[in-house]
Short mmCIF file of C-alpha atoms in Angstrom, two decimals:
data_model
loop_
_atom_site.label_atom_id
_atom_site.label_comp_id
_atom_site.label_asym_id
_atom_site.label_seq_id
_atom_site.Cartn_x
_atom_site.Cartn_y
_atom_site.Cartn_z
CA MET A 99 0.09 -0.05 -0.02
CA SER A 100 1.48 3.30 -0.94
CA ARG A 101 2.18 5.93 1.66
CA LYS A 102 -0.47 8.25 0.31
CA LEU A 103 -3.22 5.51 0.54
CA LEU A 104 -2.15 4.53 4.08
CA ALA A 105 -2.40 8.13 5.17
CA ALA A 106 -5.90 8.42 3.77
CA ALA A 107 -6.90 4.94 5.26
CA LEU A 108 -5.50 6.08 8.78
CA GLY A 109 -7.65 9.46 8.35
CA THR A 110 -10.76 7.45 7.62
CA VAL A 111 -10.07 5.20 10.45
CA ALA A 112 -9.57 8.14 12.83
CA MET A 113 -12.84 10.08 11.45
CA VAL A 114 -15.00 6.87 12.03
CA THR A 115 -13.82 5.53 15.40
CA GLY A 116 -12.96 8.81 16.99
CA PHE A 117 -9.23 8.12 17.15
CA GLY A 118 -7.54 11.53 17.12
CA ALA A 119 -10.00 12.94 19.66
CA GLY A 120 -7.18 13.98 21.84
CA GLN A 121 -5.49 12.58 24.93
CA ALA A 122 -5.72 13.64 28.38
CA ALA A 123 -2.71 15.27 29.49
CA LYS A 124 -1.40 15.02 33.03
CA PRO A 125 -0.73 18.33 34.37
CA GLU A 126 1.87 18.56 37.18
CA LYS A 127 0.24 20.75 39.97
CA ASP A 128 3.06 23.24 40.11
CA ALA A 129 3.37 23.48 36.30
CA ALA A 130 -0.30 23.70 35.79
CA ALA A 131 -0.33 26.68 38.21
CA ALA A 132 2.59 28.38 36.47
CA ALA A 133 0.91 27.91 33.16
CA LYS A 134 -2.04 29.75 34.34
CA THR A 135 -0.09 32.81 34.98
CA LYS A 136 1.48 32.82 31.47
CA SER A 137 0.10 33.93 28.05
CA PHE A 138 0.15 32.03 24.76
CA TYR A 139 1.33 35.49 23.46
CA SER A 140 4.41 35.46 25.61
CA PHE A 141 6.12 32.73 23.58
CA LYS A 142 8.52 33.00 20.96
CA THR A 143 8.93 30.33 18.07
CA THR A 144 10.47 30.12 14.51
CA GLY A 145 8.57 30.54 11.31
CA LEU A 146 8.93 28.14 8.25
CA ASP A 147 11.47 30.56 6.81
CA GLY A 148 13.64 30.10 9.81
CA LYS A 149 13.11 33.50 11.05
CA PRO A 150 11.98 34.04 14.76
CA VAL A 151 8.51 34.83 15.44
CA ASP A 152 7.27 36.63 18.70
CA LEU A 153 3.69 35.62 19.31
CA SER A 154 3.21 38.79 21.12
CA GLN A 155 2.48 40.36 17.77
CA TYR A 156 -1.08 38.48 17.89
CA LYS A 157 -1.91 40.01 21.32
CA GLY A 158 -5.27 41.02 21.46
CA LYS A 159 -6.50 38.70 18.58
CA VAL A 160 -8.16 35.32 18.84
CA THR A 161 -5.75 32.52 17.61
CA LEU A 162 -6.49 28.89 16.24
CA VAL A 163 -3.45 26.83 16.81
CA VAL A 164 -3.36 23.56 14.85
CA ASN A 165 -0.83 20.71 14.50
CA VAL A 166 -0.82 20.18 10.66
CA ALA A 167 0.63 17.60 8.46
CA SER A 168 0.85 16.98 4.66
CA ARG A 169 0.40 13.33 4.33
CA CYS A 170 -2.68 12.78 6.58
CA GLY A 171 -6.48 11.78 5.91
CA PHE A 172 -7.23 15.13 7.67
CA THR A 173 -4.95 17.23 5.35
CA PRO A 174 -7.83 18.74 3.22
CA GLN A 175 -8.70 20.65 6.30
CA TYR A 176 -5.84 22.98 5.20
CA GLY A 177 -8.33 24.16 2.62
CA ASP A 178 -11.05 24.97 5.17
CA LEU A 179 -8.54 26.49 7.58
CA GLU A 180 -7.53 28.92 4.85
CA LYS A 181 -11.26 29.73 4.26
CA LEU A 182 -11.83 30.11 8.06
CA SER A 183 -8.97 32.48 8.24
CA ASN A 184 -10.14 34.58 5.23
CA GLU A 185 -13.64 34.71 6.73
CA PHE A 186 -12.54 35.87 10.19
CA LYS A 187 -9.13 37.59 10.03
CA ASP A 188 -10.78 41.09 9.63
CA LYS A 189 -12.73 40.46 12.91
CA GLY A 190 -9.62 39.48 14.73
CA LEU A 191 -8.73 35.71 14.08
CA VAL A 192 -5.38 34.30 13.47
CA VAL A 193 -4.87 30.64 12.38
CA ILE A 194 -1.33 29.50 13.05
CA GLY A 195 -0.17 25.85 11.78
CA PHE A 196 2.57 23.97 13.70
CA PRO A 197 3.67 21.07 11.37
CA CYS A 198 4.32 17.93 13.31
CA ASN A 199 5.53 14.39 12.48
CA ASP A 200 4.54 12.64 15.59
CA PHE A 201 1.49 10.79 14.17
CA GLY A 202 1.93 8.23 11.58
CA GLY A 203 5.07 10.01 10.26
CA GLN A 204 2.74 12.06 8.14
CA GLU A 205 4.91 15.20 7.97
CA PRO A 206 8.41 14.06 6.86
CA GLY A 207 9.02 17.15 4.81
CA THR A 208 11.50 19.93 5.09
CA SER A 209 10.57 23.38 5.97
CA ASP A 210 10.82 24.16 2.22
CA GLU A 211 8.78 21.26 1.13
CA ILE A 212 5.95 21.90 3.60
CA LYS A 213 5.72 25.54 2.43
CA GLN A 214 5.67 24.61 -1.37
CA PHE A 215 3.08 21.86 -0.51
CA CYS A 216 0.83 24.47 1.43
CA SER A 217 1.04 26.93 -1.24
CA LYS A 218 0.62 24.88 -4.13
CA GLU A 219 -2.04 22.50 -2.96
CA TYR A 220 -4.16 24.75 -0.68
CA SER A 221 -3.03 28.23 -1.38
CA VAL A 222 -2.35 28.69 2.44
CA THR A 223 -1.71 32.34 3.46
CA PHE A 224 -1.99 31.95 7.27
CA PRO A 225 1.26 31.72 9.26
CA ILE A 226 3.02 28.22 9.67
CA MET A 227 5.88 27.61 11.91
CA GLN A 228 8.70 25.21 11.75
CA LYS A 229 8.03 21.68 12.45
CA VAL A 230 7.58 20.66 16.35
CA GLN A 231 7.06 17.91 18.62
CA VAL A 232 3.63 17.78 20.00
CA LYS A 233 3.87 14.69 22.00
CA ALA A 234 4.67 14.91 25.79
CA GLY A 235 8.34 13.93 26.80
CA ALA A 236 11.81 14.90 26.06
CA GLY A 237 11.86 17.19 22.97
CA GLN A 238 8.13 18.56 23.36
CA ASN A 239 7.69 21.92 22.08
CA GLU A 240 7.28 24.46 25.12
CA ILE A 241 4.02 25.87 23.46
CA TYR A 242 2.35 22.48 23.41
CA ALA A 243 3.51 21.76 27.10
CA TYR A 244 1.91 24.86 27.89
CA LEU A 245 -1.37 24.27 26.03
CA ALA A 246 -1.44 20.85 27.66
CA GLN A 247 -1.05 22.31 31.04
CA CYS A 248 -3.68 24.80 30.55
CA THR A 249 -6.40 22.65 28.96
CA GLY A 250 -5.35 19.06 30.22
CA MET A 251 -5.51 17.85 26.64
CA LEU A 252 -2.93 17.03 23.95
CA PRO A 253 -3.63 16.04 20.28
CA SER A 254 -3.67 12.31 19.61
CA TRP A 255 -3.37 12.86 15.95
CA ASN A 256 -2.89 15.52 13.12
CA PHE A 257 -5.00 18.54 13.06
CA GLY A 258 -5.94 19.02 16.77
CA LYS A 259 -6.91 22.52 17.43
CA TYR A 260 -6.51 24.93 20.32
CA LEU A 261 -8.67 28.06 20.43
CA ILE A 262 -6.79 30.95 22.26
CA GLY A 263 -8.69 33.92 23.56
CA ARG A 264 -7.72 37.55 23.14
CA ASP A 265 -6.24 37.44 26.51
CA GLY A 266 -3.77 34.91 25.62
CA LYS A 267 -5.44 32.10 27.69
CA PRO A 268 -6.39 28.82 25.89
CA ILE A 269 -10.24 28.45 25.78
CA ALA A 270 -10.84 24.95 24.33
CA PHE A 271 -9.38 22.14 22.41
CA PHE A 272 -11.08 20.53 19.53
CA ALA A 273 -10.26 16.92 18.12
CA SER A 274 -8.89 16.36 14.62
CA ASN A 275 -12.41 15.47 13.30
CA VAL A 276 -13.78 18.77 14.33
CA LYS A 277 -14.24 20.56 10.90
CA PRO A 278 -12.76 23.95 10.85
CA ARG A 279 -15.95 25.38 9.47
CA GLY A 280 -18.21 23.24 11.25
CA ASP A 281 -20.78 24.80 13.78
CA GLU A 282 -19.07 23.63 16.95
CA LEU A 283 -15.70 25.51 16.21
CA LYS A 284 -17.26 28.53 14.27
CA LYS A 285 -19.50 29.20 17.27
CA ALA A 286 -16.53 29.09 19.73
CA ILE A 287 -14.57 31.29 17.50
CA GLU A 288 -17.50 33.85 17.14
CA LYS A 289 -17.95 33.90 20.88
CA ALA A 290 -14.18 34.53 21.52
CA LEU A 291 -14.31 37.27 18.95
CA ALA A 292 -17.16 38.95 20.76
CA GLU A 293 -14.83 39.57 23.88
CA LYS A 294 -13.34 42.91 24.09
CA PRO A 295 -9.84 43.23 22.80
CA VAL A 296 -7.15 43.29 25.51
CA SER A 297 -5.59 46.71 25.79
#
């Protein structure tokens, strides 16, 4: 079976069985308390182009953080994430993709390959960062450690989604099979956007 077919088959299994619904994280008491005093917008990361990205530039906006992959059954969500970004960006939404190869080895590409794929296949214009480790353990990206501490959830597959409020605090985690333009997520985004921007 080709890699592409295997990825699609795994994505179908995930959609049907609920696999990818997210996994409970086990926040350490002290770390969880410390996380609650931090803001998502206090972190720095690196873009696909290798340049540093200070997330404070998005302070006051609502952010959707998604662990993305190019060879997953959920990969077509890139298209809906782009549409979602275009629909709500003027109202204050930012979609940020964090490529990850943790699940099924479905993001093996280099930064250049990921950038070309996203541009050519889905005309993605929202910001995408360098590949990170989402799974808990040595090497886990500090942003995902923070999101896990705050929400008690980590993605268990590609295209898990965290909604971050204007104040930089995570609001909710949405599983891989939650459609980017489905009612559940759109209503949560609209509610978050209705909050007053943080000065």
